[in-house]
Tab-separated table of C-alpha atoms in Angstrom:
chain	number	residue	atom	x	y	z
A	12	UNK	CA	38.107	7.930	-14.622
A	13	UNK	CA	34.684	6.553	-13.814
A	14	UNK	CA	34.293	2.818	-13.306
A	15	UNK	CA	31.228	1.376	-15.024
A	16	UNK	CA	29.626	-1.489	-13.146
A	17	UNK	CA	27.327	-4.182	-14.458
A	18	UNK	CA	24.132	-2.333	-13.483
A	19	UNK	CA	25.274	0.795	-15.269
A	20	UNK	CA	25.954	-1.277	-18.381
A	21	UNK	CA	22.407	-2.654	-18.324
A	22	UNK	CA	20.971	0.829	-17.785
A	23	UNK	CA	23.040	2.119	-20.706
A	24	UNK	CA	21.693	-0.653	-22.927
A	25	UNK	CA	18.098	0.172	-21.958
A	26	UNK	CA	18.668	3.867	-22.625
A	27	UNK	CA	20.220	2.958	-25.986
A	28	UNK	CA	16.922	1.373	-27.020
A	29	UNK	CA	17.452	-2.238	-25.951
A	30	UNK	CA	14.455	-2.198	-23.606
A	31	UNK	CA	14.555	-5.975	-23.142
A	32	UNK	CA	17.764	-5.451	-21.133
A	33	UNK	CA	15.675	-4.030	-18.306
A	34	UNK	CA	14.463	-7.571	-17.592
A	35	UNK	CA	17.963	-8.405	-16.336
A	36	UNK	CA	17.778	-5.638	-13.710
A	37	UNK	CA	14.282	-6.716	-12.697
A	38	UNK	CA	15.378	-10.333	-12.292
A	39	UNK	CA	18.486	-9.296	-10.370
A	40	UNK	CA	16.661	-7.101	-7.841
A	41	UNK	CA	13.073	-8.367	-7.566
A	42	UNK	CA	13.810	-10.796	-4.717
A	43	UNK	CA	15.907	-8.340	-2.736
A	44	UNK	CA	13.420	-5.541	-3.267
A	45	UNK	CA	10.483	-7.673	-2.140
A	46	UNK	CA	12.437	-8.835	0.919
A	47	UNK	CA	13.231	-5.229	1.840
A	48	UNK	CA	9.577	-4.259	1.519
A	49	UNK	CA	8.453	-7.233	3.625
A	50	UNK	CA	11.012	-6.257	6.275
A	51	UNK	CA	9.398	-2.838	6.377
A	52	UNK	CA	6.114	-4.441	7.387
A	53	UNK	CA	4.393	-5.035	4.072
A	54	UNK	CA	2.644	-8.312	3.387
A	55	UNK	CA	4.254	-10.480	0.704
A	56	UNK	CA	1.486	-9.553	-1.756
A	57	UNK	CA	1.800	-5.822	-0.999
A	58	UNK	CA	5.591	-6.050	-1.246
A	59	UNK	CA	5.337	-7.636	-4.682
A	60	UNK	CA	2.864	-4.962	-5.830
A	61	UNK	CA	5.060	-2.148	-4.535
A	62	UNK	CA	8.164	-3.746	-6.068
A	63	UNK	CA	6.418	-3.996	-9.429
A	64	UNK	CA	5.383	-0.346	-9.230
A	65	UNK	CA	8.941	0.609	-8.231
A	66	UNK	CA	10.339	-1.182	-11.280
A	67	UNK	CA	7.812	0.547	-13.550
A	68	UNK	CA	8.589	3.963	-12.033
A	69	UNK	CA	12.332	3.351	-12.278
A	70	UNK	CA	11.942	2.390	-15.929
A	71	UNK	CA	9.885	5.494	-16.685
A	72	UNK	CA	12.479	7.723	-15.002
A	73	UNK	CA	15.616	5.842	-16.027
A	74	UNK	CA	16.929	8.940	-17.816
A	75	UNK	CA	17.036	10.675	-14.419
A	76	UNK	CA	19.228	7.945	-12.892
A	77	UNK	CA	22.674	9.269	-11.953
A	78	UNK	CA	25.242	6.642	-13.027
A	79	UNK	CA	27.665	8.000	-10.409
A	80	UNK	CA	25.415	6.477	-7.750
A	81	UNK	CA	24.382	2.911	-7.025
A	82	UNK	CA	21.473	1.693	-9.156
A	83	UNK	CA	20.278	-0.569	-6.351
A	84	UNK	CA	20.197	2.312	-3.842
A	85	UNK	CA	18.239	4.426	-6.343
A	86	UNK	CA	15.770	1.592	-6.916
A	87	UNK	CA	15.424	0.899	-3.165
A	88	UNK	CA	14.759	4.615	-2.565
A	89	UNK	CA	11.902	4.516	-5.085
A	90	UNK	CA	10.446	1.421	-3.390
A	91	UNK	CA	10.812	2.852	0.124
A	92	UNK	CA	9.051	6.036	-0.964
A	93	UNK	CA	6.208	4.019	-2.480
A	94	UNK	CA	5.898	1.945	0.691
A	95	UNK	CA	5.834	5.015	2.919
A	96	UNK	CA	3.169	6.547	0.688
A	97	UNK	CA	1.096	3.410	1.029
A	98	UNK	CA	1.545	3.426	4.823
A	99	UNK	CA	0.177	6.945	4.951
A	100	UNK	CA	-3.019	5.779	3.284
A	101	UNK	CA	-3.385	2.649	5.398
A	102	UNK	CA	-3.334	3.362	9.117
A	103	UNK	CA	-3.549	-0.195	10.437
A	104	UNK	CA	-0.654	-2.225	9.070
A	105	UNK	CA	0.045	-5.765	10.188
A	106	UNK	CA	3.695	-6.616	10.428
A	107	UNK	CA	4.908	-9.927	9.098
A	108	UNK	CA	7.699	-12.130	10.456
A	109	UNK	CA	11.098	-12.314	8.865
A	110	UNK	CA	11.799	-15.815	7.559
A	111	UNK	CA	15.576	-15.732	7.932
A	112	UNK	CA	17.406	-18.155	10.208
A	113	UNK	CA	20.211	-17.128	12.522
A	114	UNK	CA	22.833	-19.637	11.440
A	115	UNK	CA	23.224	-21.544	8.170
A	116	UNK	CA	25.198	-24.640	9.223
A	117	UNK	CA	24.489	-28.348	9.446
A	118	UNK	CA	22.458	-28.349	12.686
A	119	UNK	CA	21.555	-31.271	14.899
A	120	UNK	CA	17.853	-31.836	15.688
A	121	UNK	CA	18.395	-30.135	19.040
A	122	UNK	CA	20.120	-27.211	17.312
A	123	UNK	CA	17.171	-26.899	14.925
A	124	UNK	CA	14.705	-26.580	17.820
A	125	UNK	CA	16.912	-24.081	19.659
A	126	UNK	CA	17.567	-22.146	16.478
A	127	UNK	CA	13.839	-21.915	15.724
A	128	UNK	CA	13.136	-20.652	19.244
A	129	UNK	CA	15.876	-18.018	18.909
A	130	UNK	CA	14.633	-17.032	15.449
A	131	UNK	CA	11.133	-16.551	16.840
A	132	UNK	CA	12.468	-14.476	19.723
A	133	UNK	CA	14.541	-12.329	17.355
A	134	UNK	CA	11.591	-11.913	14.961
A	135	UNK	CA	9.274	-10.941	17.809
A	136	UNK	CA	11.804	-8.443	19.147
A	137	UNK	CA	12.463	-7.074	15.677
A	138	UNK	CA	8.733	-6.676	15.017
A	139	UNK	CA	8.485	-4.535	18.166
A	140	UNK	CA	11.088	-2.107	16.840
A	141	UNK	CA	9.942	1.015	15.038
A	142	UNK	CA	9.971	0.874	11.240
A	143	UNK	CA	13.156	2.955	10.793
A	144	UNK	CA	15.141	0.685	13.132
A	145	UNK	CA	13.725	-2.496	11.643
A	146	UNK	CA	14.425	-1.274	8.107
A	147	UNK	CA	18.082	-0.375	8.673
A	148	UNK	CA	18.703	-3.679	10.479
A	149	UNK	CA	17.196	-5.623	7.606
A	150	UNK	CA	19.066	-3.661	4.935
A	151	UNK	CA	22.384	-4.041	6.755
A	152	UNK	CA	22.230	-7.663	7.880
A	153	UNK	CA	19.826	-9.370	5.469
A	154	UNK	CA	20.675	-7.438	2.329
A	155	UNK	CA	24.337	-6.846	3.260
A	156	UNK	CA	24.146	-3.189	2.230
A	157	UNK	CA	26.825	-0.713	3.267
A	158	UNK	CA	26.000	2.282	5.443
A	159	UNK	CA	26.358	4.500	2.368
A	160	UNK	CA	23.980	2.359	0.299
A	161	UNK	CA	21.413	2.377	3.105
A	162	UNK	CA	21.773	6.141	3.500
A	163	UNK	CA	21.290	6.631	-0.239
A	164	UNK	CA	18.290	4.287	-0.341
A	165	UNK	CA	16.602	6.021	2.596
A	166	UNK	CA	17.739	9.567	1.710
A	167	UNK	CA	19.276	10.139	5.122
A	168	UNK	CA	22.825	10.949	6.236
A	169	UNK	CA	25.189	8.048	6.937
A	170	UNK	CA	25.345	9.181	10.562
A	171	UNK	CA	21.574	8.659	10.852
A	172	UNK	CA	21.993	5.095	9.566
A	173	UNK	CA	24.774	4.486	12.092
A	174	UNK	CA	22.703	5.884	14.968
A	175	UNK	CA	19.619	3.878	13.963
A	176	UNK	CA	21.654	0.671	13.698
A	177	UNK	CA	23.300	1.262	17.070
A	178	UNK	CA	19.991	2.003	18.771
A	179	UNK	CA	18.192	-0.862	17.039
A	180	UNK	CA	20.846	-3.376	18.115
A	181	UNK	CA	20.781	-2.046	21.676
A	182	UNK	CA	16.986	-2.229	21.850
A	183	UNK	CA	17.008	-5.755	20.399
A	184	UNK	CA	19.713	-6.856	22.851
A	185	UNK	CA	17.833	-5.331	25.795
A	186	UNK	CA	14.556	-6.983	24.769
A	187	UNK	CA	16.182	-10.386	24.277
A	188	UNK	CA	18.130	-10.260	27.526
A	189	UNK	CA	15.036	-9.101	29.436
A	190	UNK	CA	13.066	-12.037	28.041
A	191	UNK	CA	15.852	-14.402	29.099
A	192	UNK	CA	16.455	-15.636	25.586
A	193	UNK	CA	19.990	-14.357	25.237
A	194	UNK	CA	22.764	-13.396	27.591
C-alpha cells in the first residue's frame, strides 16, 4: 500500500485540472528552493529567476513526476540542473555569503559578537569549498534533507552524498582550525 503525502495530494489536484492548487506547492517550496540556489553560489536575483523557471518547468512536466519519489527532491533536481546549465554559460560566478547563524538562542551582547565572528569564519570557509561540497552541506544542514533526498535531488548515489559530506566537514574543520577560529 502506497502512502500519499501532502505534496502528492496537491500534484494530484493539479493533474485533475485544479491548476490553482499548484500555487500551494510554489508557496511551500519557493523559499527553500531559492535558499538552495543561493547556497550553490547564485545571487539572490539569479536564484529567484532560476527558481521561477524550475517551477514553470516542473508544472509543464508534472505528468512525468513519479509519485513514488519525493516531490521536493524532483523539484530540487530540476533547479540544480538549471543552475548548472547557467554556470556553464557564465564562467565568472561570484559566490554570495550564507546568512544563517550558528546558534538560535537568546545570546548576550558578547555572544552576538562572537557568534557573528564565527558565522563569518564559517561562511568564508564554506565559500572556499567546491560547489559539490558546499551544496551537500547546505542541503543537509540548512534544508534538513536526508541523504536519500539529497542523492535524489542531485542524481548521485547516496554514497557520493556521504563522501561529499564527510570530506566537506573535514575540509571546513581543517580550514577553521588552521585559522585559529575553532579548536
